[in-house]
Short mmCIF file of C-alpha atoms in Angstrom, two decimals:
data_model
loop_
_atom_site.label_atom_id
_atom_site.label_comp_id
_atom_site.label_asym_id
_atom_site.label_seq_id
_atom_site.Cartn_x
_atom_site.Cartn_y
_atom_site.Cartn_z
CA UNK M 3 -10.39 19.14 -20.49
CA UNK M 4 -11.16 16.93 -17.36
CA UNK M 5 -14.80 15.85 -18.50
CA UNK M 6 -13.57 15.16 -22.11
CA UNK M 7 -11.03 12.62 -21.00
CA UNK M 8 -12.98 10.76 -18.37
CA UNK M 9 -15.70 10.47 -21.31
CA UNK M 10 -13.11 9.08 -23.00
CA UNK M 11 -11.79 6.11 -20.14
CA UNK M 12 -14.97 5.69 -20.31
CA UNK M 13 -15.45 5.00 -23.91
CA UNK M 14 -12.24 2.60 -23.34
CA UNK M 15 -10.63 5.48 -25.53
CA UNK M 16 -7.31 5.45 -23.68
CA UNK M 17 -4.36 6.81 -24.20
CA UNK M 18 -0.59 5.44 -23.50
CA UNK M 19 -0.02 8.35 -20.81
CA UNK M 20 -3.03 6.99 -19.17
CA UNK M 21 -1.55 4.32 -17.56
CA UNK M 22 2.38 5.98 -16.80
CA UNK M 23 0.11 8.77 -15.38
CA UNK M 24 -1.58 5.93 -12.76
CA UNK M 25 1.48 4.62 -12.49
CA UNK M 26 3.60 8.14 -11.72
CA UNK M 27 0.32 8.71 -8.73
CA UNK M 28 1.07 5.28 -7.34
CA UNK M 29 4.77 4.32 -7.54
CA UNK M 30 6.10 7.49 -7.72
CA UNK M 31 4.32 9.50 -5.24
CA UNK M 32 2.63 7.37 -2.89
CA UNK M 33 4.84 4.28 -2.93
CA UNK M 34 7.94 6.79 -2.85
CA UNK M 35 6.90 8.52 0.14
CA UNK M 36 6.33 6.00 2.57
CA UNK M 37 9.57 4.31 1.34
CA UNK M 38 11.05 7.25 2.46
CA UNK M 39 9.06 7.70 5.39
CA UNK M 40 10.07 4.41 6.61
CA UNK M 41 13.55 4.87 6.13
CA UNK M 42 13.72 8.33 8.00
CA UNK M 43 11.50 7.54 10.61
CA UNK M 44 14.61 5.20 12.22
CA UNK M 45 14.69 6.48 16.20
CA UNK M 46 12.90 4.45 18.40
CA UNK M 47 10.51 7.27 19.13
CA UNK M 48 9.48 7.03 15.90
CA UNK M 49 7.62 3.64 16.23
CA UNK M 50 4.11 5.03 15.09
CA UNK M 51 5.47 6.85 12.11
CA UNK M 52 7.49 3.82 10.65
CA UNK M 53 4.02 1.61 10.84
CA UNK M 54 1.95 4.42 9.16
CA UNK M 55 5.16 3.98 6.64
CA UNK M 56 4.59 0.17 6.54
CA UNK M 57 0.57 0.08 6.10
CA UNK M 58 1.16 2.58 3.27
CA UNK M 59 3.42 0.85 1.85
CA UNK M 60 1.38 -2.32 1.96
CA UNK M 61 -1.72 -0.50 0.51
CA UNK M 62 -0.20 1.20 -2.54
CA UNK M 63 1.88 -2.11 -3.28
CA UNK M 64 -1.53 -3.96 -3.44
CA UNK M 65 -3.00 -1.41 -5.76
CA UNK M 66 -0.01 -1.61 -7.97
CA UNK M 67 0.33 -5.40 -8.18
CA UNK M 68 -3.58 -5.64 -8.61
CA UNK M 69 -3.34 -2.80 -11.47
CA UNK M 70 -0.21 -4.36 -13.42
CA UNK M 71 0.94 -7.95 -11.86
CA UNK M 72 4.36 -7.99 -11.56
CA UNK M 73 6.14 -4.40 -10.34
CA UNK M 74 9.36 -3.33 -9.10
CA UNK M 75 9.15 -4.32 -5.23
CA UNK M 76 12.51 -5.32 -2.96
CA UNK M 77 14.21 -3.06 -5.38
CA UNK M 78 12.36 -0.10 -5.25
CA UNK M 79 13.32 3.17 -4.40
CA UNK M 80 16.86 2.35 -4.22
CA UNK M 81 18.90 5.18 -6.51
CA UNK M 82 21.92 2.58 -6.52
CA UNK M 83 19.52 0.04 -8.97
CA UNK M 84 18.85 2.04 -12.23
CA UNK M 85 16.29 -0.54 -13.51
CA UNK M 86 14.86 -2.40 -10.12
CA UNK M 87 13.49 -5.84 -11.21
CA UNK M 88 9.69 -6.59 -11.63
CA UNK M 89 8.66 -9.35 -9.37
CA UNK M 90 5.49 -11.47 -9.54
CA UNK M 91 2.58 -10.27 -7.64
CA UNK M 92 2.60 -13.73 -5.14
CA UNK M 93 6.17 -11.87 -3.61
CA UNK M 94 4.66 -8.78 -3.80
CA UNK M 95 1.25 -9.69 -1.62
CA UNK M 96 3.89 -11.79 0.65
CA UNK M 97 5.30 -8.17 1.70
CA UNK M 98 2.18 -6.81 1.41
CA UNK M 99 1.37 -9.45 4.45
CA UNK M 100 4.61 -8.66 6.05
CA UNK M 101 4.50 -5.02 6.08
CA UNK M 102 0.68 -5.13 7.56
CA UNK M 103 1.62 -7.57 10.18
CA UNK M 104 4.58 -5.16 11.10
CA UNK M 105 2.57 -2.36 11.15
CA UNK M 106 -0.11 -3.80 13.16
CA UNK M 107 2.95 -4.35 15.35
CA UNK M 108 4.40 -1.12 15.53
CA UNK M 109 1.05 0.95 15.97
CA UNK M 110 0.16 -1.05 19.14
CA UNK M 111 3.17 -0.09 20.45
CA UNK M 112 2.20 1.38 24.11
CA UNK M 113 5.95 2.71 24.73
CA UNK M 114 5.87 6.05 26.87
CA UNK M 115 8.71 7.36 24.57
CA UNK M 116 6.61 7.00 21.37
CA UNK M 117 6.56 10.10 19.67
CA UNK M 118 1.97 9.99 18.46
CA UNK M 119 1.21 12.24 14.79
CA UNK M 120 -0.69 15.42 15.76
CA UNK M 121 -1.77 18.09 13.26
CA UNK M 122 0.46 16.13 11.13
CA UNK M 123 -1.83 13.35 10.83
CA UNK M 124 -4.71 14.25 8.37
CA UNK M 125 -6.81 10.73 8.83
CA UNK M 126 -7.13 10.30 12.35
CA UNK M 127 -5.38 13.17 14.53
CA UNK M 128 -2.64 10.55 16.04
CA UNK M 129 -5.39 7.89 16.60
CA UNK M 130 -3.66 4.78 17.10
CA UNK M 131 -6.39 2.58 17.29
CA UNK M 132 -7.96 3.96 13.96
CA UNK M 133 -4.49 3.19 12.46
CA UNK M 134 -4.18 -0.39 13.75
CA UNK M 135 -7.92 -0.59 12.22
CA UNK M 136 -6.90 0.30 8.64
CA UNK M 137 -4.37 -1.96 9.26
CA UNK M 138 -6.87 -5.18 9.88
CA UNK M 139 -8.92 -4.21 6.98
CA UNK M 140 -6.45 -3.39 4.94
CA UNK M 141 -5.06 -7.50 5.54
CA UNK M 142 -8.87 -8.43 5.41
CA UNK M 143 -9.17 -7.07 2.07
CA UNK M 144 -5.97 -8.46 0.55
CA UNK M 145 -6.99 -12.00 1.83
CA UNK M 146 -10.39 -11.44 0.00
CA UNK M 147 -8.24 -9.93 -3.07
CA UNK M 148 -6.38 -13.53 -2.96
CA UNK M 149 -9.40 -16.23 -2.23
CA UNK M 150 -9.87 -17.00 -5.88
CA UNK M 151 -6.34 -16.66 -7.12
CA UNK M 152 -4.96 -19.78 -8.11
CA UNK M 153 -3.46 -22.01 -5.96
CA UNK M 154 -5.32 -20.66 -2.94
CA UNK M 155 -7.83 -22.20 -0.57
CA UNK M 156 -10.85 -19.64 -0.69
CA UNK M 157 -12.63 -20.65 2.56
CA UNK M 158 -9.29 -20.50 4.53
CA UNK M 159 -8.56 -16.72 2.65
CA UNK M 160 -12.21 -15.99 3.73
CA UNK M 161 -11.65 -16.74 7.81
CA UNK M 162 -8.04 -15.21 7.38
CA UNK M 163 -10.11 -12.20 6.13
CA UNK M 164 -12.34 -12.77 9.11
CA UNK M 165 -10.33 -12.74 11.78
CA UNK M 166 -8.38 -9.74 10.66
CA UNK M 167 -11.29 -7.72 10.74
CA UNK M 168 -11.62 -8.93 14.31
CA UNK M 169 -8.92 -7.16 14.77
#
């Protein structure tokens, strides 16, 4: 039963389909999805869709790589590549970066042809400015994530944090 096993997590009595269940809700699903989403959201008048694509794709990457380090990434999703490499999580937050910065990009977008979510959009009713929001604090919170990994400069992490939530 539900209770019985989150007594158990939280007992640290886990089991091994813990984890590939975590895993199946954020690669498979999530991570999946706005692959695809991405991908099939090509036309031009798709601009807002493909950067709802790209933040989600950003978020769930960061939740992976912060749950498990290294992960499948530029290989993902791709039925040709039966077992997609794992790459370290300093690639992975690099196209976590990219794909925010693109989707900050794309959701600013003021083109008259732009095709906005309606219904569709559960979060914020085709809200484009609540979009590009998540979008800054989605980047504010992965520079936080990074400004005591090694290697990194935490007061620079911190204003790059800052100024994205300017945004």
């Amino acid at each position: 039963d539900t209770y019985g096993h989150v007594n158990n997590v939280w007992h640290y009595e886990l089991f091994d389909t813990d984890a590939a269940t975590t895993w199946d809700y954020l690669y498979s699903r999530p991570g999946n999805a706005a692959f695809t989403m991405a991908r099939d959201a090509s036309a031009e008048p798709d601009v807002y869709y493909r950067g709802i694509a790209k933040l989600f794709t950003a978020w769930t990457f960061q939740l992976i790589t912060d749950l498990w380090g290294p992960a499948p990434y530029t290989e993902a999703f791709k039925p040709e590549i039966r077992e997609p490499k794992y790459e370290s999580q300093q690639t992975i937050y690099n196209g976590v970066f990219a794909n925010l910065d693109t989707a900050v990009t794309l959701l600013s977008t003021t083109s008259a042809t732009a095709r906005k979510p309606t219904t569709n959009d559960l979060l914020y009713a085709g809200d484009m400015t609540k979009w590009t929001k998540l979008a800054h604090l989605l980047q504010a919170r992965a520079h936080l994530r990074l400004a005591y990994a090694s290697g990194e400069d935490k007061v620079a992490r911190a204003n790059k944090a800052l100024a994205a939530l300017a945004g």
